[in-house]
Every structure is written in C-alpha cells, then in structure tokens.
C-alpha cells in the first residue's frame, strides 16, 4: 500500500512502522537512537521496533541456527523461528515490504530509499552467519537488498543504513524540509561543495560567488559544481542514470 500521507506535514501523525528482526538487537540500538532518526521517532513520524529472534528459538539454548544441508561451512538461520516471529507480526498489521539484508541482494540506493519512504509498514530481516534458509527468501521475503559489494558480519548494520536513509526522507524528519531534496543522488548527481564561516581561513577562501548574495548565480554555480564533481568522481551516474 502506498503512503498517501507523504506530503502531509502533520508531525504527530504516525506514518511509518519498521519492524526489524535480528539475532543481535543490541547492534541496532545506537544507530537508531540519535540525530534525525531519534527526532523522527520522538515526533511519531516513525515507530521502529527491534525483535530478538532468539526469543523464538527452541530449547534450553533458544536455537535459531543450524548446520547447512550439503555440508557447507557456516551456520544458517532456521526457517521455523523466523516464520513464527513473522506470523506474530503479521497478526498485528499487513506489511508493504519484507526486506532481507544480504550481500547478494539488489543494490540499495537513493531511488530505493525514496520508494520505501512512501510505504507504511516495513519488516526488515537481518541476515546472520552464512545467511538464512533459502525457503525464507523464496516464500516470506518480498525484497532482498545489499548496501554494497562487500560482506558485513551480519545484516544489522545494513538494516540500520536502510532505516536511516528512509526515515530522514519522511516529512518533518529534517528541520529544513528542502534539504533532503538537495542531498547527493536525489537528482542523480553528487551534491556541490558547501562552506561555512569564516569566509577566509588562513588564506583558504570560500568561492566569491557564494558571498555574492545573488541566488540565481549561486544556484547556477552549484549546479555546475554538481555536474563537475559527478563527472570526476562518479561518471557511472551520468553514463547509466537509470541503471538501478
Ligand atoms: N549482510 C552482510 N553483508 C551485507 C551487505 N553488503 N548488504 C546487506 N546485508 C549484508
């Protein structure tokens, strides 16, 4: 379901819910408790709940992982605890997307963050160890996302990255609502350089145009700088703009 409230600036209207499933919930506490995400939670723009998968594990040791069939090295998250936890969550609300964080997922980028920010209820399953039983990916997950071509120790930091990038886009999360629009990648380009006082630090000067007070000249310069930086640093964004 699309979130039609996305342009509604009513700060006290809860517009998004993110449920995160993890075997290491502590890893998610700090990244989601500061700065913009903290403010968005305080303003009830988003409710983020982290669920400890181990509570759904069976036996004395609350087992949630097991050896893989076929004998590959490494432990695999079992289907049963994940299924039961997801079923409990689904009793409370229907989910627009059930995301699994994995290095072999689709690349997570600004376009994807924008898309997710228009949804209401999101579940994120954090991979761990070797990953999860393939049947979870085949039957329960609706989207598989990677935050980059490298392997993290688990999907928790990836889930935090995704939640952070999405939450800052919610109306009211940023103090200056337009600043999300001037972020790098929002128009397919890197952001221009920015400066603050002093205008001259030991002879290192702020470009004159930024001190000119002429908004047309300033935005022209910023656009030029954006294109220039993108050509130099990320030519792929210009060559293949709709790659993802
Ligand atoms: N888990 C481990 N590495 C990851 C990555 N690069 N992206 C998402 N989840 C991951």
PDB file of C-alpha atoms and ligand atoms in Angstrom:
ATOM      1  CA  UNK A   1       0.000   0.000   0.000  1.00  0.00           C
ATOM      2  CA  UNK A   2       1.307   3.467  -0.867  1.00  0.00           C
ATOM      3  CA  UNK A   3       1.595   6.050   1.853  1.00  0.00           C
ATOM      4  CA  UNK A   4      -0.650   8.852   0.677  1.00  0.00           C
ATOM      5  CA  UNK A   5       0.228  10.943   3.734  1.00  0.00           C
ATOM      6  CA  UNK A   6       3.721  11.556   2.449  1.00  0.00           C
ATOM      7  CA  UNK A   7       3.069  15.217   1.730  1.00  0.00           C
ATOM      8  CA  UNK A   8       1.175  15.729   4.940  1.00  0.00           C
ATOM      9  CA  UNK A   9       3.342  17.667   7.364  1.00  0.00           C
ATOM     10  CA  UNK A  10       1.356  16.744  10.455  1.00  0.00           C
ATOM     11  CA  UNK A  11       4.226  15.816  12.781  1.00  0.00           C
ATOM     12  CA  UNK A  12       2.005  13.999  15.209  1.00  0.00           C
ATOM     13  CA  UNK A  13       0.532  11.582  12.719  1.00  0.00           C
ATOM     14  CA  UNK A  14       2.372   8.252  12.767  1.00  0.00           C
ATOM     15  CA  UNK A  15       3.101   7.406   9.175  1.00  0.00           C
ATOM     16  CA  UNK A  16       5.577   4.557   9.149  1.00  0.00           C
ATOM     17  CA  UNK A  17       6.312   1.413  11.132  1.00  0.00           C
ATOM     18  CA  UNK A  18       9.565  -0.514  10.791  1.00  0.00           C
ATOM     19  CA  UNK A  19       9.921  -3.925  12.459  1.00  0.00           C
ATOM     20  CA  UNK A  20      13.447  -5.293  12.437  1.00  0.00           C
ATOM     21  CA  UNK A  21      14.217  -8.962  13.154  1.00  0.00           C
ATOM     22  CA  UNK A  22      17.708  -9.730  14.388  1.00  0.00           C
ATOM     23  CA  UNK A  23      19.783 -12.173  16.433  1.00  0.00           C
ATOM     24  CA  UNK A  24      21.817  -9.200  17.676  1.00  0.00           C
ATOM     25  CA  UNK A  25      19.261  -6.497  18.513  1.00  0.00           C
ATOM     26  CA  UNK A  26      21.807  -4.537  20.585  1.00  0.00           C
ATOM     27  CA  UNK A  27      23.678  -3.717  17.377  1.00  0.00           C
ATOM     28  CA  UNK A  28      20.701  -1.683  16.192  1.00  0.00           C
ATOM     29  CA  UNK A  29      20.038   0.348  19.320  1.00  0.00           C
ATOM     30  CA  UNK A  30      22.597   3.135  18.974  1.00  0.00           C
ATOM     31  CA  UNK A  31      22.362   3.772  15.204  1.00  0.00           C
ATOM     32  CA  UNK A  32      18.596   4.244  15.520  1.00  0.00           C
ATOM     33  CA  UNK A  33      18.633   6.369  18.690  1.00  0.00           C
ATOM     34  CA  UNK A  34      20.372   9.561  17.627  1.00  0.00           C
ATOM     35  CA  UNK A  35      20.113  12.615  15.446  1.00  0.00           C
ATOM     36  CA  UNK A  36      17.459  12.659  12.711  1.00  0.00           C
ATOM     37  CA  UNK A  37      16.119   9.157  13.385  1.00  0.00           C
ATOM     38  CA  UNK A  38      15.775   9.940  17.083  1.00  0.00           C
ATOM     39  CA  UNK A  39      13.836  13.112  16.301  1.00  0.00           C
ATOM     40  CA  UNK A  40      11.589  11.327  13.814  1.00  0.00           C
ATOM     41  CA  UNK A  41      10.786   8.697  16.450  1.00  0.00           C
ATOM     42  CA  UNK A  42      10.125  11.342  19.080  1.00  0.00           C
ATOM     43  CA  UNK A  43       7.798  13.147  16.683  1.00  0.00           C
ATOM     44  CA  UNK A  44       5.978   9.867  15.996  1.00  0.00           C
ATOM     45  CA  UNK A  45       6.793  10.028  12.300  1.00  0.00           C
ATOM     46  CA  UNK A  46       8.065   6.501  12.570  1.00  0.00           C
ATOM     47  CA  UNK A  47       7.852   3.671  15.048  1.00  0.00           C
ATOM     48  CA  UNK A  48      10.843   1.333  14.976  1.00  0.00           C
ATOM     49  CA  UNK A  49      10.697  -1.942  16.899  1.00  0.00           C
ATOM     50  CA  UNK A  50      13.597  -4.377  17.036  1.00  0.00           C
ATOM     51  CA  UNK A  51      12.662  -8.026  17.680  1.00  0.00           C
ATOM     52  CA  UNK A  52      15.089 -10.526  19.165  1.00  0.00           C
ATOM     53  CA  UNK A  53      14.845 -13.647  17.018  1.00  0.00           C
ATOM     54  CA  UNK A  54      16.315 -15.716  19.832  1.00  0.00           C
ATOM     55  CA  UNK A  55      13.095 -15.342  21.813  1.00  0.00           C
ATOM     56  CA  UNK A  56      11.534 -17.570  19.162  1.00  0.00           C
ATOM     57  CA  UNK A  57      14.325 -20.167  19.351  1.00  0.00           C
ATOM     58  CA  UNK A  58      13.548 -23.622  20.717  1.00  0.00           C
ATOM     59  CA  UNK A  59      15.083 -25.480  23.648  1.00  0.00           C
ATOM     60  CA  UNK A  60      17.325 -24.529  26.510  1.00  0.00           C
ATOM     61  CA  UNK A  61      19.692 -22.597  24.202  1.00  0.00           C
ATOM     62  CA  UNK A  62      16.924 -20.990  22.151  1.00  0.00           C
ATOM     63  CA  UNK A  63      18.442 -22.339  18.976  1.00  0.00           C
ATOM     64  CA  UNK A  64      17.874 -20.239  15.856  1.00  0.00           C
ATOM     65  CA  UNK A  65      20.640 -21.547  13.592  1.00  0.00           C
ATOM     66  CA  UNK A  66      21.837 -24.931  12.372  1.00  0.00           C
ATOM     67  CA  UNK A  67      24.358 -26.572  10.060  1.00  0.00           C
ATOM     68  CA  UNK A  68      23.561 -26.380   6.364  1.00  0.00           C
ATOM     69  CA  UNK A  69      22.421 -29.419   4.408  1.00  0.00           C
ATOM     70  CA  UNK A  70      25.130 -30.356   1.955  1.00  0.00           C
ATOM     71  CA  UNK A  71      27.841 -29.630   4.476  1.00  0.00           C
ATOM     72  CA  UNK A  72      29.000 -26.133   3.504  1.00  0.00           C
ATOM     73  CA  UNK A  73      30.917 -24.408   6.284  1.00  0.00           C
ATOM     74  CA  UNK A  74      28.898 -21.994   8.402  1.00  0.00           C
ATOM     75  CA  UNK A  75      25.635 -21.824  10.257  1.00  0.00           C
ATOM     76  CA  UNK A  76      22.279 -20.961   8.681  1.00  0.00           C
ATOM     77  CA  UNK A  77      19.322 -19.180  10.307  1.00  0.00           C
ATOM     78  CA  UNK A  78      16.470 -21.692  10.574  1.00  0.00           C
ATOM     79  CA  UNK A  79      13.082 -21.157   8.982  1.00  0.00           C
ATOM     80  CA  UNK A  80      10.866 -22.055  11.928  1.00  0.00           C
ATOM     81  CA  UNK A  81      11.708 -19.272  14.421  1.00  0.00           C
ATOM     82  CA  UNK A  82      11.650 -16.669  11.648  1.00  0.00           C
ATOM     83  CA  UNK A  83       8.340 -17.960  10.322  1.00  0.00           C
ATOM     84  CA  UNK A  84       6.740 -17.894  13.784  1.00  0.00           C
ATOM     85  CA  UNK A  85       8.006 -14.390  14.572  1.00  0.00           C
ATOM     86  CA  UNK A  86       6.855 -13.092  11.190  1.00  0.00           C
ATOM     87  CA  UNK A  87       3.433 -14.709  11.671  1.00  0.00           C
ATOM     88  CA  UNK A  88       3.062 -12.951  15.031  1.00  0.00           C
ATOM     89  CA  UNK A  89       3.980  -9.602  13.460  1.00  0.00           C
ATOM     90  CA  UNK A  90       1.581 -10.153  10.551  1.00  0.00           C
ATOM     91  CA  UNK A  91      -1.274 -10.672  13.012  1.00  0.00           C
ATOM     92  CA  UNK A  92      -0.882  -7.012  14.040  1.00  0.00           C
ATOM     93  CA  UNK A  93      -0.576  -5.366  10.609  1.00  0.00           C
ATOM     94  CA  UNK A  94      -0.087  -6.135   6.949  1.00  0.00           C
ATOM     95  CA  UNK A  95       3.344  -5.389   5.535  1.00  0.00           C
ATOM     96  CA  UNK A  96       4.037  -3.484   2.343  1.00  0.00           C
ATOM     97  CA  UNK A  97       7.534  -4.924   2.093  1.00  0.00           C
ATOM     98  CA  UNK A  98       9.501  -7.646   3.889  1.00  0.00           C
ATOM     99  CA  UNK A  99      13.131  -6.850   3.273  1.00  0.00           C
ATOM    100  CA  UNK A 100      16.038  -9.243   3.753  1.00  0.00           C
ATOM    101  CA  UNK A 101      19.503  -7.705   4.073  1.00  0.00           C
ATOM    102  CA  UNK A 102      22.085  -9.728   2.190  1.00  0.00           C
ATOM    103  CA  UNK A 103      25.223  -9.020   0.136  1.00  0.00           C
ATOM    104  CA  UNK A 104      23.652 -10.763  -2.864  1.00  0.00           C
ATOM    105  CA  UNK A 105      20.559  -8.539  -2.834  1.00  0.00           C
ATOM    106  CA  UNK A 106      19.661  -5.679  -5.171  1.00  0.00           C
ATOM    107  CA  UNK A 107      21.805  -2.583  -4.598  1.00  0.00           C
ATOM    108  CA  UNK A 108      20.217  -0.229  -2.056  1.00  0.00           C
ATOM    109  CA  UNK A 109      20.389   3.326  -3.379  1.00  0.00           C
ATOM    110  CA  UNK A 110      18.617   6.695  -3.090  1.00  0.00           C
ATOM    111  CA  UNK A 111      15.924   5.677  -5.545  1.00  0.00           C
ATOM    112  CA  UNK A 112      15.109   2.641  -3.428  1.00  0.00           C
ATOM    113  CA  UNK A 113      15.166   4.754  -0.224  1.00  0.00           C
ATOM    114  CA  UNK A 114      12.680   7.150  -1.835  1.00  0.00           C
ATOM    115  CA  UNK A 115      10.441   4.244  -2.842  1.00  0.00           C
ATOM    116  CA  UNK A 116      10.450   2.660   0.616  1.00  0.00           C
ATOM    117  CA  UNK A 117       9.794   6.028   2.288  1.00  0.00           C
ATOM    118  CA  UNK A 118       6.356   6.020   0.600  1.00  0.00           C
ATOM    119  CA  UNK A 119       5.292   2.782   2.310  1.00  0.00           C
ATOM    120  CA  UNK A 120       3.560   2.322   5.672  1.00  0.00           C
ATOM    121  CA  UNK A 121       4.678  -0.957   7.221  1.00  0.00           C
ATOM    122  CA  UNK A 122       8.073  -2.463   6.596  1.00  0.00           C
ATOM    123  CA  UNK A 123       9.714  -5.515   8.060  1.00  0.00           C
ATOM    124  CA  UNK A 124      13.477  -5.980   7.823  1.00  0.00           C
ATOM    125  CA  UNK A 125      15.024  -9.389   8.422  1.00  0.00           C
ATOM    126  CA  UNK A 126      18.732  -9.158   9.185  1.00  0.00           C
ATOM    127  CA  UNK A 127      20.819 -11.960   7.778  1.00  0.00           C
ATOM    128  CA  UNK A 128      23.450 -13.519  10.014  1.00  0.00           C
ATOM    129  CA  UNK A 129      26.080 -16.268   9.895  1.00  0.00           C
ATOM    130  CA  UNK A 130      26.030 -17.784   6.392  1.00  0.00           C
ATOM    131  CA  UNK A 131      22.544 -16.405   5.775  1.00  0.00           C
ATOM    132  CA  UNK A 132      19.013 -17.728   6.083  1.00  0.00           C
ATOM    133  CA  UNK A 133      17.326 -20.908   4.853  1.00  0.00           C
ATOM    134  CA  UNK A 134      16.525 -20.305   1.179  1.00  0.00           C
ATOM    135  CA  UNK A 135      12.818 -21.066   1.787  1.00  0.00           C
ATOM    136  CA  UNK A 136      12.545 -17.850   3.791  1.00  0.00           C
ATOM    137  CA  UNK A 137      13.818 -15.932   0.778  1.00  0.00           C
ATOM    138  CA  UNK A 138      11.543 -17.834  -1.597  1.00  0.00           C
ATOM    139  CA  UNK A 139       8.309 -17.647   0.377  1.00  0.00           C
ATOM    140  CA  UNK A 140       8.433 -14.922   3.038  1.00  0.00           C
ATOM    141  CA  UNK A 141      10.693 -12.120   1.840  1.00  0.00           C
ATOM    142  CA  UNK A 142       9.495  -9.617  -0.775  1.00  0.00           C
ATOM    143  CA  UNK A 143      12.720  -7.656  -1.368  1.00  0.00           C
ATOM    144  CA  UNK A 144      16.399  -8.508  -0.944  1.00  0.00           C
ATOM    145  CA  UNK A 145      18.760  -5.559  -0.501  1.00  0.00           C
ATOM    146  CA  UNK A 146      22.512  -5.127  -0.328  1.00  0.00           C
ATOM    147  CA  UNK A 147      24.180  -1.955   0.950  1.00  0.00           C
ATOM    148  CA  UNK A 148      27.350  -2.562  -1.059  1.00  0.00           C
ATOM    149  CA  UNK A 149      29.640  -5.083  -2.693  1.00  0.00           C
ATOM    150  CA  UNK A 150      31.366  -6.221   0.488  1.00  0.00           C
ATOM    151  CA  UNK A 151      30.428  -8.644   3.229  1.00  0.00           C
ATOM    152  CA  UNK A 152      29.485  -7.398   6.684  1.00  0.00           C
ATOM    153  CA  UNK A 153      29.455  -9.647   9.748  1.00  0.00           C
ATOM    154  CA  UNK A 154      25.672  -9.516   9.730  1.00  0.00           C
ATOM    155  CA  UNK A 155      22.746  -7.674   8.201  1.00  0.00           C
ATOM    156  CA  UNK A 156      22.152  -5.430  11.223  1.00  0.00           C
ATOM    157  CA  UNK A 157      24.345  -2.551  10.072  1.00  0.00           C
ATOM    158  CA  UNK A 158      22.774  -2.833   6.624  1.00  0.00           C
ATOM    159  CA  UNK A 159      19.300  -2.651   8.207  1.00  0.00           C
ATOM    160  CA  UNK A 160      20.384   0.443  10.159  1.00  0.00           C
ATOM    161  CA  UNK A 161      21.660   2.050   6.947  1.00  0.00           C
ATOM    162  CA  UNK A 162      18.372   1.344   5.169  1.00  0.00           C
ATOM    163  CA  UNK A 163      16.225   2.580   8.084  1.00  0.00           C
ATOM    164  CA  UNK A 164      18.311   5.755   8.440  1.00  0.00           C
ATOM    165  CA  UNK A 165      18.214   6.605   4.730  1.00  0.00           C
ATOM    166  CA  UNK A 166      14.442   6.033   4.628  1.00  0.00           C
ATOM    167  CA  UNK A 167      13.478   7.789   7.869  1.00  0.00           C
ATOM    168  CA  UNK A 168      15.286  11.030   7.008  1.00  0.00           C
ATOM    169  CA  UNK A 169      13.026  11.310   3.966  1.00  0.00           C
ATOM    170  CA  UNK A 170       9.813  11.324   5.993  1.00  0.00           C
ATOM    171  CA  UNK A 171       8.149  14.741   6.039  1.00  0.00           C
ATOM    172  CA  UNK A 172       9.056  16.509   9.273  1.00  0.00           C
ATOM    173  CA  UNK A 173      12.196  14.423   9.924  1.00  0.00           C
ATOM    174  CA  UNK A 174      14.511  17.171   8.707  1.00  0.00           C
ATOM    175  CA  UNK A 175      14.350  20.648  10.154  1.00  0.00           C
ATOM    176  CA  UNK A 176      14.693  22.192   6.701  1.00  0.00           C
ATOM    177  CA  UNK A 177      12.317  20.130   4.586  1.00  0.00           C
ATOM    178  CA  UNK A 178      14.040  21.061   1.359  1.00  0.00           C
ATOM    179  CA  UNK A 179      17.421  19.780   2.435  1.00  0.00           C
ATOM    180  CA  UNK A 180      16.567  16.165   1.583  1.00  0.00           C
ATOM    181  CA  UNK A 181      15.992  17.313  -1.964  1.00  0.00           C
ATOM    182  CA  UNK A 182      19.474  18.796  -2.211  1.00  0.00           C
ATOM    183  CA  UNK A 183      21.188  15.637  -0.941  1.00  0.00           C
ATOM    184  CA  UNK A 184      23.659  13.858  -3.176  1.00  0.00           C
ATOM    185  CA  UNK A 185      21.925  11.369  -5.531  1.00  0.00           C
ATOM    186  CA  UNK A 186      18.490  12.952  -5.140  1.00  0.00           C
ATOM    187  CA  UNK A 187      18.747  14.361  -8.689  1.00  0.00           C
ATOM    188  CA  UNK A 188      21.171  11.683  -9.873  1.00  0.00           C
ATOM    189  CA  UNK A 189      24.168  13.933  -9.153  1.00  0.00           C
ATOM    190  CA  UNK A 190      26.606  14.407  -6.280  1.00  0.00           C
ATOM    191  CA  UNK A 191      25.955  17.445  -4.089  1.00  0.00           C
ATOM    192  CA  UNK A 192      28.015  20.627  -4.685  1.00  0.00           C
ATOM    193  CA  UNK A 193      30.706  21.695  -2.185  1.00  0.00           C
ATOM    194  CA  UNK A 194      29.441  23.562   0.888  1.00  0.00           C
ATOM    195  CA  UNK A 195      31.161  26.097   3.140  1.00  0.00           C
ATOM    196  CA  UNK A 196      30.540  27.990   6.369  1.00  0.00           C
ATOM    197  CA  UNK A 197      32.238  30.779   8.305  1.00  0.00           C
ATOM    198  CA  UNK A 198      34.933  32.047   8.267  1.00  0.00           C
ATOM    199  CA  UNK A 199      34.937  33.141   4.618  1.00  0.00           C
ATOM    200  CA  UNK A 200      38.728  33.182   4.734  1.00  0.00           C
ATOM    201  CA  UNK A 201      40.654  30.690   6.847  1.00  0.00           C
ATOM    202  CA  UNK A 202      44.421  31.220   6.667  1.00  0.00           C
ATOM    203  CA  UNK A 203      44.069  32.287   3.037  1.00  0.00           C
ATOM    204  CA  UNK A 204      41.777  29.337   2.085  1.00  0.00           C
ATOM    205  CA  UNK A 205      38.852  31.238   0.664  1.00  0.00           C
ATOM    206  CA  UNK A 206      35.203  30.459   0.095  1.00  0.00           C
ATOM    207  CA  UNK A 207      34.334  30.919  -3.629  1.00  0.00           C
ATOM    208  CA  UNK A 208      33.300  34.563  -4.237  1.00  0.00           C
ATOM    209  CA  UNK A 209      30.012  33.553  -5.881  1.00  0.00           C
ATOM    210  CA  UNK A 210      28.700  32.133  -2.596  1.00  0.00           C
ATOM    211  CA  UNK A 211      29.253  35.519  -0.929  1.00  0.00           C
ATOM    212  CA  UNK A 212      27.607  37.432  -3.784  1.00  0.00           C
ATOM    213  CA  UNK A 213      24.058  37.220  -2.388  1.00  0.00           C
ATOM    214  CA  UNK A 214      22.769  36.525  -5.916  1.00  0.00           C
ATOM    215  CA  UNK A 215      20.568  33.400  -5.693  1.00  0.00           C
ATOM    216  CA  UNK A 216      20.474  32.837  -9.465  1.00  0.00           C
ATOM    217  CA  UNK A 217      24.248  32.979  -9.768  1.00  0.00           C
ATOM    218  CA  UNK A 218      24.642  30.774  -6.687  1.00  0.00           C
ATOM    219  CA  UNK A 219      22.302  28.044  -7.897  1.00  0.00           C
ATOM    220  CA  UNK A 220      23.928  28.138 -11.366  1.00  0.00           C
ATOM    221  CA  UNK A 221      27.332  27.653  -9.761  1.00  0.00           C
ATOM    222  CA  UNK A 222      26.055  24.859  -7.537  1.00  0.00           C
ATOM    223  CA  UNK A 223      24.576  23.028 -10.498  1.00  0.00           C
ATOM    224  CA  UNK A 224      27.817  23.384 -12.428  1.00  0.00           C
ATOM    225  CA  UNK A 225      29.803  22.057  -9.452  1.00  0.00           C
ATOM    226  CA  UNK A 226      27.416  19.117  -9.055  1.00  0.00           C
ATOM    227  CA  UNK A 227      27.855  18.076 -12.669  1.00  0.00           C
ATOM    228  CA  UNK A 228      31.606  18.629 -12.472  1.00  0.00           C
ATOM    229  CA  UNK A 229      32.055  16.549  -9.299  1.00  0.00           C
ATOM    230  CA  UNK A 230      29.837  13.779 -10.637  1.00  0.00           C
ATOM    231  CA  UNK A 231      31.797  13.621 -13.904  1.00  0.00           C
ATOM    232  CA  UNK A 232      35.072  13.419 -11.974  1.00  0.00           C
ATOM    233  CA  UNK A 233      34.074  11.140  -9.081  1.00  0.00           C
ATOM    234  CA  UNK A 234      31.088   9.081 -10.269  1.00  0.00           C
ATOM    235  CA  UNK A 235      30.932   9.156 -14.085  1.00  0.00           C
ATOM    236  CA  UNK A 236      28.803   5.986 -13.906  1.00  0.00           C
ATOM    237  CA  UNK A 237      25.898   8.079 -12.557  1.00  0.00           C
ATOM    238  CA  UNK A 238      25.917  10.168 -15.735  1.00  0.00           C
ATOM    239  CA  UNK A 239      26.647   7.340 -18.202  1.00  0.00           C
ATOM    240  CA  UNK A 240      23.982   4.986 -16.822  1.00  0.00           C
ATOM    241  CA  UNK A 241      21.484   7.213 -14.970  1.00  0.00           C
ATOM    242  CA  UNK A 242      18.690   4.629 -14.745  1.00  0.00           C
ATOM    243  CA  UNK A 243      20.889   1.614 -14.188  1.00  0.00           C
ATOM    244  CA  UNK A 244      19.075   0.653 -10.976  1.00  0.00           C
TER     245      UNK A 244
HETATM  246  N1  LIG B   1      24.974  -8.639   5.171  1.00  0.00           N
HETATM  247  C1  LIG B   1      26.303  -8.834   5.041  1.00  0.00           C
HETATM  248  N2  LIG B   1      26.819  -8.017   4.134  1.00  0.00           N
HETATM  249  C2  LIG B   1      25.791  -7.270   3.646  1.00  0.00           C
HETATM  250  C3  LIG B   1      25.691  -6.271   2.664  1.00  0.00           C
HETATM  251  N3  LIG B   1      26.757  -5.845   1.977  1.00  0.00           N
HETATM  252  N4  LIG B   1      24.474  -5.721   2.444  1.00  0.00           N
HETATM  253  C4  LIG B   1      23.398  -6.163   3.111  1.00  0.00           C
HETATM  254  N5  LIG B   1      23.433  -7.121   4.032  1.00  0.00           N
HETATM  255  C5  LIG B   1      24.614  -7.674   4.312  1.00  0.00           C
END
